[in-house]
Every structure is written in C-alpha cells, then in structure tokens.
XYZ file of N, CA and C in Angstrom:
672
model
N -18.595 -5.107 -7.620
C -18.544 -3.992 -8.523
C -17.273 -3.263 -8.576
N -16.801 -2.954 -9.852
C -15.510 -2.330 -9.895
C -15.559 -0.799 -9.540
N -14.709 -0.303 -8.954
C -14.852 1.118 -8.528
C -14.636 1.986 -9.544
N -14.916 3.328 -9.323
C -14.551 4.426 -10.250
C -12.979 4.479 -10.242
N -12.462 5.023 -11.477
C -11.118 5.193 -11.592
C -10.783 6.753 -11.759
N -10.756 7.439 -10.604
C -10.605 8.902 -10.505
C -9.086 9.183 -10.444
N -8.345 9.311 -11.603
C -6.826 9.324 -11.655
C -6.354 10.747 -11.747
N -5.276 11.026 -10.947
C -4.572 12.323 -11.171
C -3.121 11.869 -11.661
N -2.720 12.575 -12.830
C -1.473 12.177 -13.366
C -0.604 13.408 -13.343
N 0.597 13.154 -12.712
C 1.489 14.254 -12.643
C 2.835 13.863 -12.618
N 3.786 14.965 -12.791
C 5.253 14.664 -12.991
C 5.942 15.995 -13.506
N 7.104 15.946 -13.544
C 7.771 17.247 -14.255
C 7.485 17.290 -15.781
N 7.863 18.571 -16.261
C 7.642 18.739 -17.719
C 8.718 17.741 -18.432
N 8.089 17.213 -19.485
C 9.022 16.227 -20.191
C 9.023 14.727 -19.685
N 8.066 14.566 -18.718
C 7.975 13.142 -18.155
C 7.250 12.136 -19.009
N 6.489 12.573 -20.079
C 5.811 11.811 -20.932
C 4.400 11.622 -20.517
N 3.982 12.646 -19.784
C 2.458 12.439 -19.243
C 1.508 12.239 -20.277
N 1.581 13.204 -21.344
C 0.492 13.190 -22.455
C 0.587 11.799 -23.134
N 1.743 11.325 -23.423
C 1.774 10.068 -24.149
C 1.045 8.879 -23.347
N 1.498 8.893 -22.006
C 0.957 7.783 -21.143
C -0.510 7.967 -20.889
N -0.916 9.163 -20.779
C -2.361 9.457 -20.589
C -3.245 8.919 -21.734
N -2.739 9.153 -22.900
C -3.445 8.823 -24.231
C -3.575 7.349 -24.199
N -2.479 6.529 -23.753
C -2.566 5.107 -23.761
C -3.590 4.616 -22.698
N -3.447 5.187 -21.474
C -4.464 4.861 -20.461
C -5.832 5.059 -20.923
N -6.063 6.147 -21.544
C -7.402 6.547 -21.940
C -8.103 5.403 -22.954
N -7.168 4.859 -23.847
C -7.597 3.816 -24.625
C -7.833 2.443 -23.804
N -6.905 2.256 -22.957
C -6.889 1.001 -22.114
C -8.178 0.897 -21.325
N -8.553 1.976 -20.643
C -9.620 1.913 -19.725
C -10.925 2.700 -20.036
N -10.894 3.266 -21.373
C -11.982 4.013 -21.783
C -12.406 5.184 -20.828
N -11.364 5.830 -20.434
C -11.673 6.936 -19.549
C -11.355 8.316 -20.215
N -12.209 9.371 -19.953
C -11.871 10.637 -20.616
C -10.394 11.182 -20.000
N -9.730 11.632 -20.888
C -8.488 12.326 -20.609
C -8.761 13.802 -20.540
N -8.510 14.397 -19.335
C -8.983 15.919 -19.046
C -7.633 16.723 -18.730
N -7.081 17.261 -19.785
C -6.032 18.110 -19.677
C -6.570 19.544 -19.435
N -6.169 20.106 -18.345
C -6.788 21.448 -18.017
C -6.484 22.551 -18.991
N -5.409 22.493 -19.754
C -5.275 23.543 -20.934
C -6.328 23.287 -21.993
N -6.595 22.066 -22.370
C -7.691 21.814 -23.309
C -8.989 22.202 -22.724
N -9.272 21.840 -21.501
C -10.479 22.212 -20.784
C -10.783 23.828 -20.868
N -9.740 24.394 -20.534
C -9.612 25.849 -20.539
C -10.052 26.455 -21.870
N -9.245 25.982 -22.918
C -9.441 26.426 -24.377
C -10.839 26.260 -24.843
N -11.293 24.942 -24.631
C -12.687 24.501 -24.920
C -13.805 25.617 -24.397
N -13.610 26.020 -23.009
C -14.638 26.911 -22.397
C -14.624 28.137 -23.115
N -13.281 28.681 -23.473
C -13.160 30.019 -24.140
C -13.781 29.938 -25.512
N -13.381 28.874 -26.232
C -13.797 28.743 -27.684
C -15.358 28.676 -27.720
N -16.039 27.942 -26.759
C -17.447 27.733 -26.807
C -18.103 28.921 -26.147
N -17.291 29.881 -25.597
C -17.871 31.054 -24.965
C -19.017 30.795 -23.844
N -18.360 29.771 -23.115
C -19.341 29.533 -21.824
C -19.204 30.594 -20.821
N -20.060 30.758 -19.914
C -19.904 31.830 -18.921
C -18.573 31.795 -18.211
N -18.162 30.467 -17.878
C -16.725 30.425 -17.188
C -15.635 30.730 -18.173
N -15.856 30.429 -19.456
C -14.925 30.694 -20.561
C -14.847 32.156 -20.737
N -15.637 32.945 -20.596
C -15.651 34.444 -20.807
C -14.930 35.067 -19.573
N -15.178 34.430 -18.421
C -14.630 34.985 -17.188
C -13.088 34.694 -17.357
N -12.665 33.543 -17.809
C -11.324 33.018 -17.925
C -10.545 33.914 -18.889
N -11.282 34.298 -20.133
C -10.605 34.999 -21.263
C -10.253 36.296 -20.680
N -11.114 36.956 -19.826
C -10.809 38.295 -19.376
C -9.540 38.302 -18.580
N -9.225 37.212 -17.958
C -8.091 37.166 -17.048
C -6.795 36.932 -18.110
N -7.086 36.059 -19.073
C -6.046 35.693 -20.012
C -5.653 36.811 -20.826
N -6.683 37.591 -21.186
C -6.341 38.848 -22.212
C -5.614 39.887 -21.346
N -5.776 39.796 -20.063
C -5.018 40.878 -19.279
C -3.543 40.362 -18.879
N -3.241 39.067 -19.226
C -2.021 38.492 -18.982
C -1.908 37.957 -17.547
N -3.051 37.726 -16.994
C -3.221 37.219 -15.642
C -3.352 35.752 -15.582
N -3.086 34.986 -14.528
C -3.373 33.637 -14.299
C -4.930 33.491 -14.019
N -5.417 32.433 -14.627
C -6.881 32.074 -14.414
C -6.900 31.678 -12.980
N -7.773 32.234 -12.145
C -7.856 31.753 -10.607
C -8.347 30.322 -10.451
N -7.964 29.754 -9.344
C -8.261 28.378 -9.113
C -9.756 28.134 -9.053
N -10.554 29.070 -8.712
C -11.991 28.837 -8.488
C -12.689 28.589 -9.804
N -12.018 29.252 -10.877
C -12.629 29.163 -12.178
C -12.336 27.820 -12.738
N -11.033 27.423 -12.587
C -10.520 26.129 -13.028
C -11.296 24.991 -12.365
N -11.557 25.075 -11.165
C -12.207 24.183 -10.345
C -13.843 24.118 -10.812
N -14.325 25.119 -11.109
C -15.745 25.085 -11.572
C -15.845 24.531 -12.938
N -14.872 24.675 -13.792
C -14.705 24.029 -15.212
C -14.600 22.437 -14.964
N -13.748 22.145 -13.945
C -13.489 20.744 -13.680
C -14.723 20.092 -13.250
N -15.447 20.888 -12.365
C -16.717 20.230 -11.845
C -17.777 20.053 -12.874
N -17.883 20.997 -13.806
C -18.657 20.811 -14.935
C -18.248 19.563 -15.892
N -16.871 19.422 -16.121
C -16.448 18.408 -16.987
C -16.692 17.030 -16.215
N -16.500 17.002 -14.924
C -16.553 15.721 -14.294
C -17.943 15.262 -14.011
N -18.950 16.163 -14.285
C -20.262 15.619 -14.190
C -20.790 15.348 -15.634
N -20.041 15.272 -16.584
C -20.532 14.833 -17.777
C -20.632 13.448 -17.807
N -21.436 12.718 -18.711
C -21.766 11.440 -18.692
C -20.460 10.551 -18.867
N -19.539 10.887 -19.766
C -18.441 10.038 -20.001
C -17.468 10.036 -18.854
N -17.642 10.809 -17.794
C -16.708 10.797 -16.632
C -17.343 10.195 -15.518
N -18.427 9.486 -15.704
C -19.065 8.948 -14.391
C -18.368 7.687 -13.949
N -17.727 7.114 -14.710
C -16.929 5.920 -14.207
C -15.462 6.100 -13.854
N -15.160 7.448 -14.107
C -13.855 7.832 -13.776
C -13.276 8.839 -14.833
N -11.934 9.255 -14.615
C -11.294 10.288 -15.421
C -9.722 10.099 -15.258
N -9.150 10.673 -16.065
C -7.567 11.022 -16.073
C -7.425 12.621 -15.975
N -6.964 13.075 -14.996
C -6.861 14.552 -14.780
C -5.410 14.874 -14.824
N -5.001 15.733 -15.858
C -3.538 16.094 -16.107
C -3.479 17.667 -16.211
N -2.459 18.207 -15.412
C -2.265 19.602 -15.376
C -3.137 20.244 -14.178
N -3.882 19.526 -13.475
C -4.508 20.048 -12.306
C -4.878 18.888 -11.468
N -4.556 18.971 -10.137
C -4.003 20.113 -9.377
C -2.545 20.237 -9.703
N -2.086 21.621 -9.512
C -0.703 21.867 -9.631
C -0.110 22.270 -8.480
N -1.020 22.667 -7.531
C -0.416 23.103 -6.099
C -1.341 22.418 -5.130
N -0.679 22.399 -3.807
C -1.316 21.808 -2.567
C -2.806 22.402 -2.394
N -2.835 23.655 -2.482
C -4.238 24.360 -2.307
C -5.188 23.719 -3.309
N -4.679 23.660 -4.555
C -5.505 23.141 -5.628
C -6.041 21.762 -5.276
N -5.237 20.970 -4.941
C -5.323 19.502 -4.435
C -6.380 19.378 -3.358
N -6.096 20.319 -2.399
C -7.147 20.231 -1.229
C -8.488 20.777 -1.703
N -8.512 21.553 -2.681
C -9.965 22.075 -2.995
C -10.662 21.040 -4.019
N -9.763 20.441 -4.771
C -10.360 19.139 -5.438
C -10.761 18.156 -4.759
N -10.059 17.802 -3.647
C -10.500 16.678 -2.664
C -11.897 16.997 -2.083
N -12.083 18.366 -1.687
C -13.320 18.696 -1.149
C -14.415 18.726 -2.257
N -14.058 19.199 -3.508
C -15.074 19.141 -4.612
C -15.489 17.760 -4.818
N -14.669 16.852 -4.984
C -14.977 15.488 -5.389
C -15.813 14.778 -4.109
N -15.493 15.169 -2.958
C -16.192 14.737 -1.743
C -17.744 15.112 -1.798
N -17.804 16.476 -2.270
C -19.120 16.989 -2.338
C -19.991 16.191 -3.511
N -19.160 15.577 -4.443
C -20.027 14.865 -5.433
C -20.147 13.485 -5.103
N -19.574 13.166 -3.974
C -19.552 11.804 -3.471
C -18.684 10.850 -4.225
N -17.528 11.463 -4.465
C -16.315 10.844 -5.230
C -15.103 11.136 -4.379
N -14.013 10.381 -4.826
C -12.728 10.755 -4.369
C -11.700 10.318 -5.297
N -10.502 10.855 -5.008
C -9.382 10.476 -5.901
C -9.049 8.967 -5.743
N -8.989 8.274 -6.802
C -8.608 6.669 -6.534
C -7.026 6.598 -6.340
N -6.294 7.257 -7.150
C -4.852 7.261 -6.974
C -4.253 8.495 -7.867
N -3.126 8.844 -7.375
C -2.185 9.932 -7.968
C -0.959 9.226 -8.566
N -0.920 9.271 -9.915
C 0.214 8.618 -10.643
C 1.295 9.499 -10.898
N 2.442 9.310 -10.195
C 3.537 10.226 -10.419
C 4.530 9.576 -11.355
N 4.782 10.237 -12.421
C 5.778 9.747 -13.384
C 7.164 10.653 -13.114
N 7.966 9.909 -12.414
C 9.120 10.724 -11.928
C 10.424 10.677 -12.897
N 10.895 11.925 -13.158
C 12.159 11.994 -13.928
C 13.060 12.935 -13.304
N 14.385 12.641 -13.238
C 15.366 13.709 -12.667
C 15.434 14.912 -13.565
N 15.782 15.996 -12.972
C 15.892 17.284 -13.626
C 16.842 17.104 -14.858
N 18.032 16.519 -14.760
C 18.956 16.435 -15.874
C 18.514 15.770 -17.140
N 17.728 14.687 -16.872
C 17.059 13.934 -17.874
C 16.033 14.776 -18.636
N 15.243 15.521 -17.742
C 14.129 16.471 -18.382
C 14.808 17.386 -19.295
N 15.882 17.989 -18.873
C 16.727 19.001 -19.548
C 17.272 18.352 -20.967
N 17.727 17.116 -20.773
C 18.258 16.440 -21.951
C 17.150 16.163 -22.887
N 15.862 15.740 -22.416
C 14.848 15.407 -23.426
C 14.248 16.635 -24.111
N 14.118 17.631 -23.372
C 13.359 18.865 -23.825
C 14.421 19.868 -24.668
N 15.704 20.173 -24.203
C 16.557 20.936 -24.767
C 17.045 20.387 -26.198
N 16.878 19.160 -26.467
C 17.257 18.432 -27.677
C 16.302 18.445 -28.740
N 15.134 19.098 -28.382
C 13.981 19.111 -29.427
C 14.385 20.055 -30.508
N 13.983 19.710 -31.846
C 14.206 20.777 -32.834
C 12.929 20.692 -33.685
N 12.523 21.748 -34.201
C 11.405 21.786 -35.028
C 11.497 22.569 -36.435
N 10.955 21.962 -37.484
C 10.957 22.502 -38.791
C 10.132 23.900 -38.797
N 10.815 24.921 -39.344
C 10.192 26.217 -39.342
C 8.922 26.239 -40.269
N 8.984 25.410 -41.267
C 7.869 25.388 -42.296
C 6.622 24.634 -41.910
N 6.936 23.295 -41.653
C 5.865 22.360 -41.479
C 5.616 21.800 -40.044
N 6.550 22.094 -39.113
C 6.448 21.773 -37.715
C 7.031 20.272 -37.494
N 7.539 19.561 -38.397
C 8.091 18.339 -38.353
C 9.143 18.447 -37.138
N 9.124 17.373 -36.257
C 9.972 17.486 -34.907
C 10.936 16.538 -34.966
N 12.165 16.792 -34.263
C 13.217 15.920 -34.167
C 13.833 16.141 -32.872
N 14.805 15.256 -32.647
C 15.639 15.286 -31.435
C 17.019 14.989 -31.652
N 17.890 15.963 -31.245
C 19.362 15.850 -31.644
C 19.988 14.630 -31.305
N 19.532 13.995 -30.272
C 19.910 12.583 -29.601
C 19.229 11.413 -30.024
N 17.977 11.409 -29.864
C 17.055 10.430 -29.973
C 16.341 10.275 -31.428
N 16.307 11.192 -32.111
C 15.717 11.316 -33.391
C 16.282 12.193 -34.269
N 17.573 12.306 -34.592
C 18.245 13.390 -35.352
C 17.848 13.307 -36.885
N 17.926 14.504 -37.473
C 17.738 14.633 -38.860
C 18.896 13.988 -39.597
N 18.771 13.738 -40.852
C 20.004 13.134 -41.676
C 21.144 14.152 -41.730
N 20.553 15.451 -41.855
C 21.692 16.477 -41.943
C 21.375 17.528 -40.918
N 22.440 17.852 -40.056
C 22.224 18.635 -38.821
C 21.571 20.120 -39.286
N 20.547 20.427 -38.476
C 19.847 21.662 -38.722
C 18.851 21.857 -39.883
N 18.737 20.623 -40.492
C 17.828 20.521 -41.825
C 16.739 19.577 -41.694
N 15.505 19.888 -42.039
C 14.376 18.977 -42.122
C 14.535 17.921 -43.240
N 14.331 16.720 -42.810
C 14.490 15.601 -43.795
C 13.293 15.736 -44.790
N 12.087 16.248 -44.402
C 10.968 16.261 -45.173
C 10.896 17.304 -46.288
N 11.243 18.506 -45.885
C 11.199 19.639 -46.899
C 12.415 20.469 -47.070
N 13.465 20.104 -46.346
C 14.743 20.931 -46.392
C 14.746 22.242 -45.717
N 13.724 22.379 -44.806
C 13.535 23.869 -44.100
C 14.509 23.713 -42.959
N 14.778 24.890 -42.392
C 15.700 25.090 -41.257
C 14.960 24.506 -40.049
N 15.781 23.964 -39.146
C 15.342 23.428 -37.868
C 15.703 24.426 -36.894
N 14.684 24.673 -35.845
C 15.086 25.730 -34.790
C 14.604 25.014 -33.414
N 15.283 25.597 -32.401
C 15.003 25.244 -30.980
C 14.047 26.347 -30.536
N 12.738 25.780 -30.208
C 11.759 26.819 -29.581
C 12.314 27.465 -28.283
N 11.759 28.602 -27.960
C 12.271 29.269 -26.730
C 11.825 28.181 -25.585
N 10.699 27.736 -25.551
C 10.243 26.710 -24.438
C 11.266 25.618 -24.183
N 12.048 25.295 -25.247
C 12.989 24.305 -25.076
C 14.424 24.569 -24.789
N 14.684 25.948 -24.557
C 16.013 26.328 -24.303
C 16.178 26.083 -22.884
N 17.561 25.777 -22.387
C 17.727 25.228 -21.192
C 17.447 26.084 -19.966
N 17.679 27.379 -20.150
C 17.214 28.387 -19.013
C 15.732 28.381 -18.660
N 14.945 28.128 -19.985
C 13.427 28.080 -19.740
C 13.052 26.843 -19.049
N 13.767 25.790 -19.323
C 13.249 24.361 -18.765
C 13.627 24.493 -17.262
N 14.868 25.086 -16.930
C 15.238 25.183 -15.481
C 14.166 26.044 -14.865
N 13.741 26.938 -15.436
C 12.765 27.863 -14.664
C 11.361 27.051 -14.526
N 10.915 26.287 -15.474
C 9.849 25.420 -15.270
C 10.031 24.375 -14.302
N 11.179 23.838 -14.124
C 11.345 22.730 -13.062
C 11.365 23.418 -11.725
N 11.970 24.751 -11.488
C 11.785 25.428 -10.378
C 10.456 25.551 -9.907
N 9.538 25.948 -10.807
C 8.099 26.074 -10.530
C 7.510 24.724 -10.066
N 7.955 23.630 -10.863
C 7.420 22.375 -10.490
C 7.705 22.036 -8.984
N 9.095 22.128 -8.821
C 9.519 21.591 -7.380
C 8.890 22.500 -6.357
N 8.718 23.879 -6.576
C 8.163 24.585 -5.456
C 6.777 24.498 -5.262
N 5.985 24.267 -6.393
C 4.462 24.413 -6.308
C 3.870 23.050 -6.434
N 4.379 22.113 -7.255
C 3.792 20.762 -7.500
C 4.309 19.582 -6.623
N 5.585 19.602 -6.231
C 6.137 18.470 -5.491
C 5.420 18.352 -4.280
N 4.899 19.233 -3.409
C 4.255 19.205 -2.384
C 3.084 18.158 -2.454
N 2.527 17.901 -3.700
C 1.417 17.043 -3.876
C 1.881 15.514 -3.553
N 3.251 15.381 -3.724
C 3.586 13.913 -3.399
C 3.475 13.568 -2.003
N 3.680 14.439 -0.944
C 3.318 14.105 0.365
C 1.886 14.205 0.640
N 1.214 14.964 -0.058
C -0.324 15.149 0.117
C -0.971 13.794 -0.091
N -0.581 13.202 -1.325
C -1.283 11.964 -1.812
C -0.719 10.829 -1.086
N 0.556 10.896 -0.848
C 1.292 9.733 -0.104
C 0.584 9.536 1.268
N 0.422 10.767 1.975
C -0.202 10.613 3.290
C -1.617 10.039 3.319
N -2.329 9.996 2.290
C -3.527 9.516 1.962
C -3.562 8.037 1.482
N -2.339 7.562 1.175
C -2.226 6.289 0.690
C -2.498 6.170 -0.845
N -2.464 7.115 -1.455
C -2.953 7.119 -2.810
C -1.885 7.437 -3.843
N -0.718 7.673 -3.385
C 0.559 7.873 -4.480
C 0.965 6.569 -5.003
N 1.180 6.544 -6.268
C 1.724 5.480 -7.001
C 2.935 6.004 -7.798
N 4.278 5.602 -7.662
C 5.288 6.325 -8.296
C 5.816 5.363 -9.485
N 6.251 6.002 -10.601
C 6.732 5.240 -11.698
C 7.991 5.949 -12.203
N 8.973 5.105 -12.622
C 10.193 5.520 -13.034
C 10.151 5.968 -14.476
N 10.034 7.255 -14.790
C 9.860 7.629 -16.093
C 11.106 7.795 -16.920
N 12.339 7.234 -16.267
C 13.403 7.234 -17.239
C 13.466 5.959 -17.980
N 12.488 5.014 -17.729
C 12.446 3.668 -18.410
C 11.876 3.874 -19.803
N 11.763 2.957 -20.635
C 11.299 3.164 -21.946
C 9.786 3.259 -21.870
N 9.193 4.146 -22.716
C 7.746 4.390 -22.735
C 6.928 3.143 -22.645
N 7.318 2.148 -23.179
C 6.407 0.929 -23.368
C 6.444 0.239 -21.908
N 7.647 0.332 -21.246
C 7.735 -0.342 -19.922
C 6.942 0.589 -18.981
N 7.014 1.774 -18.966
C 6.245 2.849 -18.136
C 4.873 2.444 -18.330
N 4.441 2.296 -19.609
C 2.946 2.139 -19.964
C 2.452 0.781 -19.263
N 3.265 -0.263 -19.377
C 2.886 -1.632 -18.924
C 2.740 -1.464 -17.339
N 3.597 -0.781 -16.714
C 3.572 -0.705 -15.177
C 2.319 0.121 -14.779
N 2.020 1.268 -15.428
C 0.941 1.986 -15.251
C -0.406 1.323 -15.366
N -0.423 0.547 -16.634
C -1.559 -0.236 -16.836
C -1.874 -1.262 -15.940
N -0.855 -1.974 -15.356
C -1.002 -3.154 -14.432
C -1.533 -2.416 -12.977
N -1.024 -1.341 -12.798
C -1.381 -0.702 -11.518
C -2.812 -0.263 -11.543
N -3.203 0.334 -12.670
C -4.568 0.873 -12.842
C -5.624 -0.298 -12.791
N -5.184 -1.382 -13.592
C -6.004 -2.609 -13.704
C -6.363 -3.110 -12.234
N -5.351 -3.072 -11.402
C -5.489 -3.594 -10.027
C -6.298 -2.792 -9.217
N -6.080 -1.445 -9.323
C -7.037 -0.516 -8.727
C -8.546 -0.695 -9.029
N -8.857 -1.029 -10.335
C -10.232 -1.246 -10.768
C -10.812 -2.455 -10.140
N -9.952 -3.395 -9.763
C -10.517 -4.539 -9.084
C -10.709 -4.533 -7.524
N -10.058 -3.563 -7.194
C -10.223 -3.478 -5.567
C -11.570 -2.981 -5.210
N -12.006 -3.332 -3.976
C -13.379 -3.066 -3.467
C -13.535 -1.499 -3.314
N -14.680 -0.849 -3.806
C -14.917 0.409 -3.715
C -14.662 0.978 -2.153
C-alpha cells in the first residue's frame, strides 16, 4: 500500500514554490494548501476561526499560531486531504513546525517529507526586483527574463510599468532577513528527522519540477 504524501514545501521568497506546488498538485492529485488562501477562505466564509482571525487582521496584528493550526487541522481533515497534502507557507517557524508535528501525530499522521527549494539571496533579489507590472491591467514583465519591447511601457495596452513596493530591493532584503531568522531553523528540524529533501532552485523550472516529481514518486512507493 502506498503511503500518504504529507508534504511541506518551503524556501525563500522568489524560489518558485507556487509554480512547483501547482505542478505537484496535478502530478499527484494532492490538495495544495497555501496558508494565505486558507486564511482568506475562512474570513470570507465567516467561519468561527475566520471571525477570530479577522479581528486580529483588522487590528493590524499577526494571526496567532493556534488559530492557523486550528484552520490547518480542519483543512487536513477534509476528504480530499486524506491521502496527503502539499502545505505551503506554514510552518514558518520552528515553534509552528513542532506544533504541526504534534497535531499530525494526534491525527495518526506525520510529515512524509519537507521539500526545500533553495535559492541564494542575490538570485532572489535579481528575480524579484526585476519584476514590473502594468498599472492598468496588471500584465507582468521582468527587466531581464521577460522585458517589454519598450522600456517602462506595457506591450499589451501601452500603459506605464511600475515596480511594486514589495519588489523593491530594500523590502526583499527585509523579507530575506525574516526568512533566515525564522524559517531557516526548519532545515535542521526536518533534517534531524531524516525528512529534508533539498532542491537547487537556481535550475530551470522544468528541471526543478522533474527532480521534485521523481523524489515524491519514490516517497509514495516506500513502505508506510
């Protein structure tokens, strides 16, 4: 019997996690659970947990770990997640990872593997700071990888292209600092359990996907 595929996907901002998660979702028919989406869904549906989370968000505060964990528990108990899941954006800290381990254990489950897409800081900055967006329709470009025909002008409708605040170098560096201080400890946590699988995120997306898919396919065939 093939085992559950309970996968944690993590890595720095700009590592391509969303792209790879979407491909893995199709490859293995697993639900992709991005914590931001899960949080927004609870707020939109006005669940009890969503109402509590909205109170924190409206006050400009971070949603506490216990609320995110409770939402994750509800989501992981849904029918489509019984054979496994791809969790992205949570856990972000060692404390969250330890709490998730306990929660899964209480459900009779465990993390199958933690998939780290690794990208050096300078490459993250190169990828994210080069993004440009059309002010009118949101068409996206990259000054190096996918430049517009005319600098600063959208090919589609001639509108001005801007750099979002999120994509400015100082903002990216702050996000990377948070990643290194809060999320990098997960590497040692999952490595100590023999669960860490590391992938070179500087390679072409198709190559990263091929390596991820081969690794997950092997995990599925291992004895539970």
